GROMACS .gro file of C-alpha atoms in nm:
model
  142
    1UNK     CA    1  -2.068  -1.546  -0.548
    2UNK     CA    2  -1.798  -1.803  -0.408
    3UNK     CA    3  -1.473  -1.560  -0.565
    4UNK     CA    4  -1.417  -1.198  -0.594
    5UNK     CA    5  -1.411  -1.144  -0.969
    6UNK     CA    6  -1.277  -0.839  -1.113
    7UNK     CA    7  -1.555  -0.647  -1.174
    8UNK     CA    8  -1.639  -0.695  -0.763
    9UNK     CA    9  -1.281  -0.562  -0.702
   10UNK     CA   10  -1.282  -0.253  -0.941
   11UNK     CA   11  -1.618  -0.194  -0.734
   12UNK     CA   12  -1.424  -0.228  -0.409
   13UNK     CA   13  -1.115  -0.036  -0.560
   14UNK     CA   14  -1.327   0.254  -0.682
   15UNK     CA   15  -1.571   0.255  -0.359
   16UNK     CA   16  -1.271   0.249  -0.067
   17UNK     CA   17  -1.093   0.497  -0.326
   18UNK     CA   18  -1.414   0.757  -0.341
   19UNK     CA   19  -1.487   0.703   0.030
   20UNK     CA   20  -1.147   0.841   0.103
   21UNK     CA   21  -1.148   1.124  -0.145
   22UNK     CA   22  -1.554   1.197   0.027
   23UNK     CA   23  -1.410   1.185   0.396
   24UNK     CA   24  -1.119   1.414   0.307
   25UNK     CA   25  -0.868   1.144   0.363
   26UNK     CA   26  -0.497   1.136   0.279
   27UNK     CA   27  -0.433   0.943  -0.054
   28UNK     CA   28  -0.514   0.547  -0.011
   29UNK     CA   29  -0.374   0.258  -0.179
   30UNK     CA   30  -0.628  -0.056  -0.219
   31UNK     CA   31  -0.535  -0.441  -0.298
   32UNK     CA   32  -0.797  -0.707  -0.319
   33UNK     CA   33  -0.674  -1.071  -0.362
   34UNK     CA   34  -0.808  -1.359  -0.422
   35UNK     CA   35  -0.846  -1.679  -0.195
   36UNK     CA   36  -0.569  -1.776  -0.248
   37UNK     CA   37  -0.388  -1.446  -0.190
   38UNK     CA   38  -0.313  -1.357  -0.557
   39UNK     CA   39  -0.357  -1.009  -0.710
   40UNK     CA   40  -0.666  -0.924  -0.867
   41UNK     CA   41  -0.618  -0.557  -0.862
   42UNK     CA   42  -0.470  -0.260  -0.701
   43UNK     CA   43  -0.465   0.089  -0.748
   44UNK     CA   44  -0.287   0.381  -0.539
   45UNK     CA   45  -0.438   0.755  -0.549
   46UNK     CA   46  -0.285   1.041  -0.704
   47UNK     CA   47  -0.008   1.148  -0.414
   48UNK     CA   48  -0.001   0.848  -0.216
   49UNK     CA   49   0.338   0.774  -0.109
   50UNK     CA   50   0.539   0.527  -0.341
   51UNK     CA   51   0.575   0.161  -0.128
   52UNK     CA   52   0.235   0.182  -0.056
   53UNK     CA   53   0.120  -0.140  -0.280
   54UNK     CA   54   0.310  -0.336  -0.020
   55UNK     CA   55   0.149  -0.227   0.258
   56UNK     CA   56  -0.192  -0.287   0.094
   57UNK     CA   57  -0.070  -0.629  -0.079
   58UNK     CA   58   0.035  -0.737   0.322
   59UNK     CA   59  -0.268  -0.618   0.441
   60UNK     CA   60  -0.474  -0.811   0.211
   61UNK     CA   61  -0.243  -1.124   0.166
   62UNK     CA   62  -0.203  -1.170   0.550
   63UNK     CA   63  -0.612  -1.163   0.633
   64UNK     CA   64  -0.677  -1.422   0.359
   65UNK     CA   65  -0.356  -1.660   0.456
   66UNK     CA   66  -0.421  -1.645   0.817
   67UNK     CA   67  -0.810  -1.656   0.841
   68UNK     CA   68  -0.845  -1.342   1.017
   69UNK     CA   69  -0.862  -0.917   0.943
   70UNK     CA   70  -0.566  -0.724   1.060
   71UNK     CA   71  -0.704  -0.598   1.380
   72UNK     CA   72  -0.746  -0.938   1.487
   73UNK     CA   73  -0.328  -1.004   1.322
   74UNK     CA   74  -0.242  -0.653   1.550
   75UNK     CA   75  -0.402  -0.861   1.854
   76UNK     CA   76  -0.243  -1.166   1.811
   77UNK     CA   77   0.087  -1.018   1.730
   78UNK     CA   78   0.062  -0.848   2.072
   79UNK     CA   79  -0.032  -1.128   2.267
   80UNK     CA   80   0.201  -1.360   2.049
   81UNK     CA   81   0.449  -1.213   1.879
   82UNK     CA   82   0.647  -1.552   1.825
   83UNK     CA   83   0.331  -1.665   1.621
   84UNK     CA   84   0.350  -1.381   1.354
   85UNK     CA   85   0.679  -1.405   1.333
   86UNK     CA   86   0.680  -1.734   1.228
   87UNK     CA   87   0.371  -1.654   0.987
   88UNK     CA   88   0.544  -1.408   0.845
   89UNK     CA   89   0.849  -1.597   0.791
   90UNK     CA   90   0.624  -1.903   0.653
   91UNK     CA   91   0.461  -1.665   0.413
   92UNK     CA   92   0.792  -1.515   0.244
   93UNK     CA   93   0.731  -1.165   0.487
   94UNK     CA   94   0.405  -1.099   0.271
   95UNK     CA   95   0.196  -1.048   0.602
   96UNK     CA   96   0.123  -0.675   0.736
   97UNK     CA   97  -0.055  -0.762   1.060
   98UNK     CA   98  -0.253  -0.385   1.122
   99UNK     CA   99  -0.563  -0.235   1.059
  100UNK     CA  100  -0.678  -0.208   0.733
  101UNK     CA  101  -0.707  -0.535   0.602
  102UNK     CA  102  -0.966  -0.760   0.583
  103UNK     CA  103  -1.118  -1.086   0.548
  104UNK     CA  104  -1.346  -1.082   0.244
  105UNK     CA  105  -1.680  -1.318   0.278
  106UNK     CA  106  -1.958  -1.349   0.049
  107UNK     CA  107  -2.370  -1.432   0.203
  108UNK     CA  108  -2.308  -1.759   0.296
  109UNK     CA  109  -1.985  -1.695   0.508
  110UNK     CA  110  -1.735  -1.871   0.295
  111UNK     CA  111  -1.392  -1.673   0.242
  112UNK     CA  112  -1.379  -1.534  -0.140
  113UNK     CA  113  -1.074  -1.307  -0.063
  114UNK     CA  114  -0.901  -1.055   0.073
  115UNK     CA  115  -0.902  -0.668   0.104
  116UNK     CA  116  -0.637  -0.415   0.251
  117UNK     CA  117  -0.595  -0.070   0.230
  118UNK     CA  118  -0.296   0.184   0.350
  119UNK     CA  119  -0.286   0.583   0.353
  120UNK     CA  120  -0.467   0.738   0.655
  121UNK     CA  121  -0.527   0.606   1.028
  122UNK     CA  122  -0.570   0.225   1.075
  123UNK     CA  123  -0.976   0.359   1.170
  124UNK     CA  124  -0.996   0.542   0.834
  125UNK     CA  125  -0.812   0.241   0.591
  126UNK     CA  126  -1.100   0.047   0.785
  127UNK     CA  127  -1.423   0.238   0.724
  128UNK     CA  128  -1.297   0.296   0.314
  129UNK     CA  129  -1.195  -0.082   0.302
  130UNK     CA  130  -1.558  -0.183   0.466
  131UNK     CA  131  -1.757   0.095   0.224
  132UNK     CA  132  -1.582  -0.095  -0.086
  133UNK     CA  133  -1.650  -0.413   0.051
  134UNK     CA  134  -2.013  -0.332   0.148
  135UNK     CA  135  -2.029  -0.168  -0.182
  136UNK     CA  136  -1.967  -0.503  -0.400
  137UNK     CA  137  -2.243  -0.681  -0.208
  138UNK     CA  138  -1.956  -0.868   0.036
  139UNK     CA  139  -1.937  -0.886   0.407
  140UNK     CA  140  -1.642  -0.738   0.568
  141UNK     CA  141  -1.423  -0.899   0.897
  142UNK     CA  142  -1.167  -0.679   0.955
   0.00000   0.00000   0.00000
């Protein structure tokens, strides 16, 4: 698979979104995007907080337009704050540089998209983004 198609991201929607619900987190929000950072789908839980496709949509745009998951964005912005800035500037302030969003890779390593999820801790938006993402057959690097 060299793209996330939309059967792949219901998978990942539904799987991050039941992993939550299993784990007795608080309501999540999920966006996957393409390789190119557009929308393929989203979908917020029943009592997540409204704003919340933002913070996914960041999450997910940011990991696929800068090459790396949001841990890695949280790291960077620490160490070099002027450099996220700018990113963030560059990409129209679309970039959300936490936990919780990922760099989506299929087998062979190439990037196919992105994931990023909002609602609970930065460590539980990453194991429900990972369990969708494991879940459609795709490697997560969050």
């Amino acid at each position: 698979m060299n793209k996330i198609t939309l059967d792949a991201a219901r998978i990942i929607v539904r799987e991050a979104l039941d992993h939550g619900v299993k784990a007795r987190m608080k309501p999540l929000s999920v966006a996957v995007v393409d390789a190119g950072g557009h929308l393929i789908a989203f979908e917020r839980s029943d009592g997540a907080p409204v704003g919340r496709f933002e913070l996914a949509f960041g999450k997910a745009h940011g990991s696929v337009m800068l090459g790396i998951g949001g841990t890695a964005q949280r790291d960077r912005a620490e160490a070099q704050a002027y450099f996220i800035a700018a990113a963030n500037a560059a990409y129209s302030g679309k970039l959300v540089p936490v936990p919780g969003g990922f760099v989506v890779r299929n087998a062979a390593g190439d990037v196919v998209g992105g994931v990023g999820v909002t609602g609970d801790t930065s460590e539980n938006d990453m194991a429900a983004g990972e369990a969708g993402i494991v879940a459609a057959g795709l490697v997560a690097e969050g």
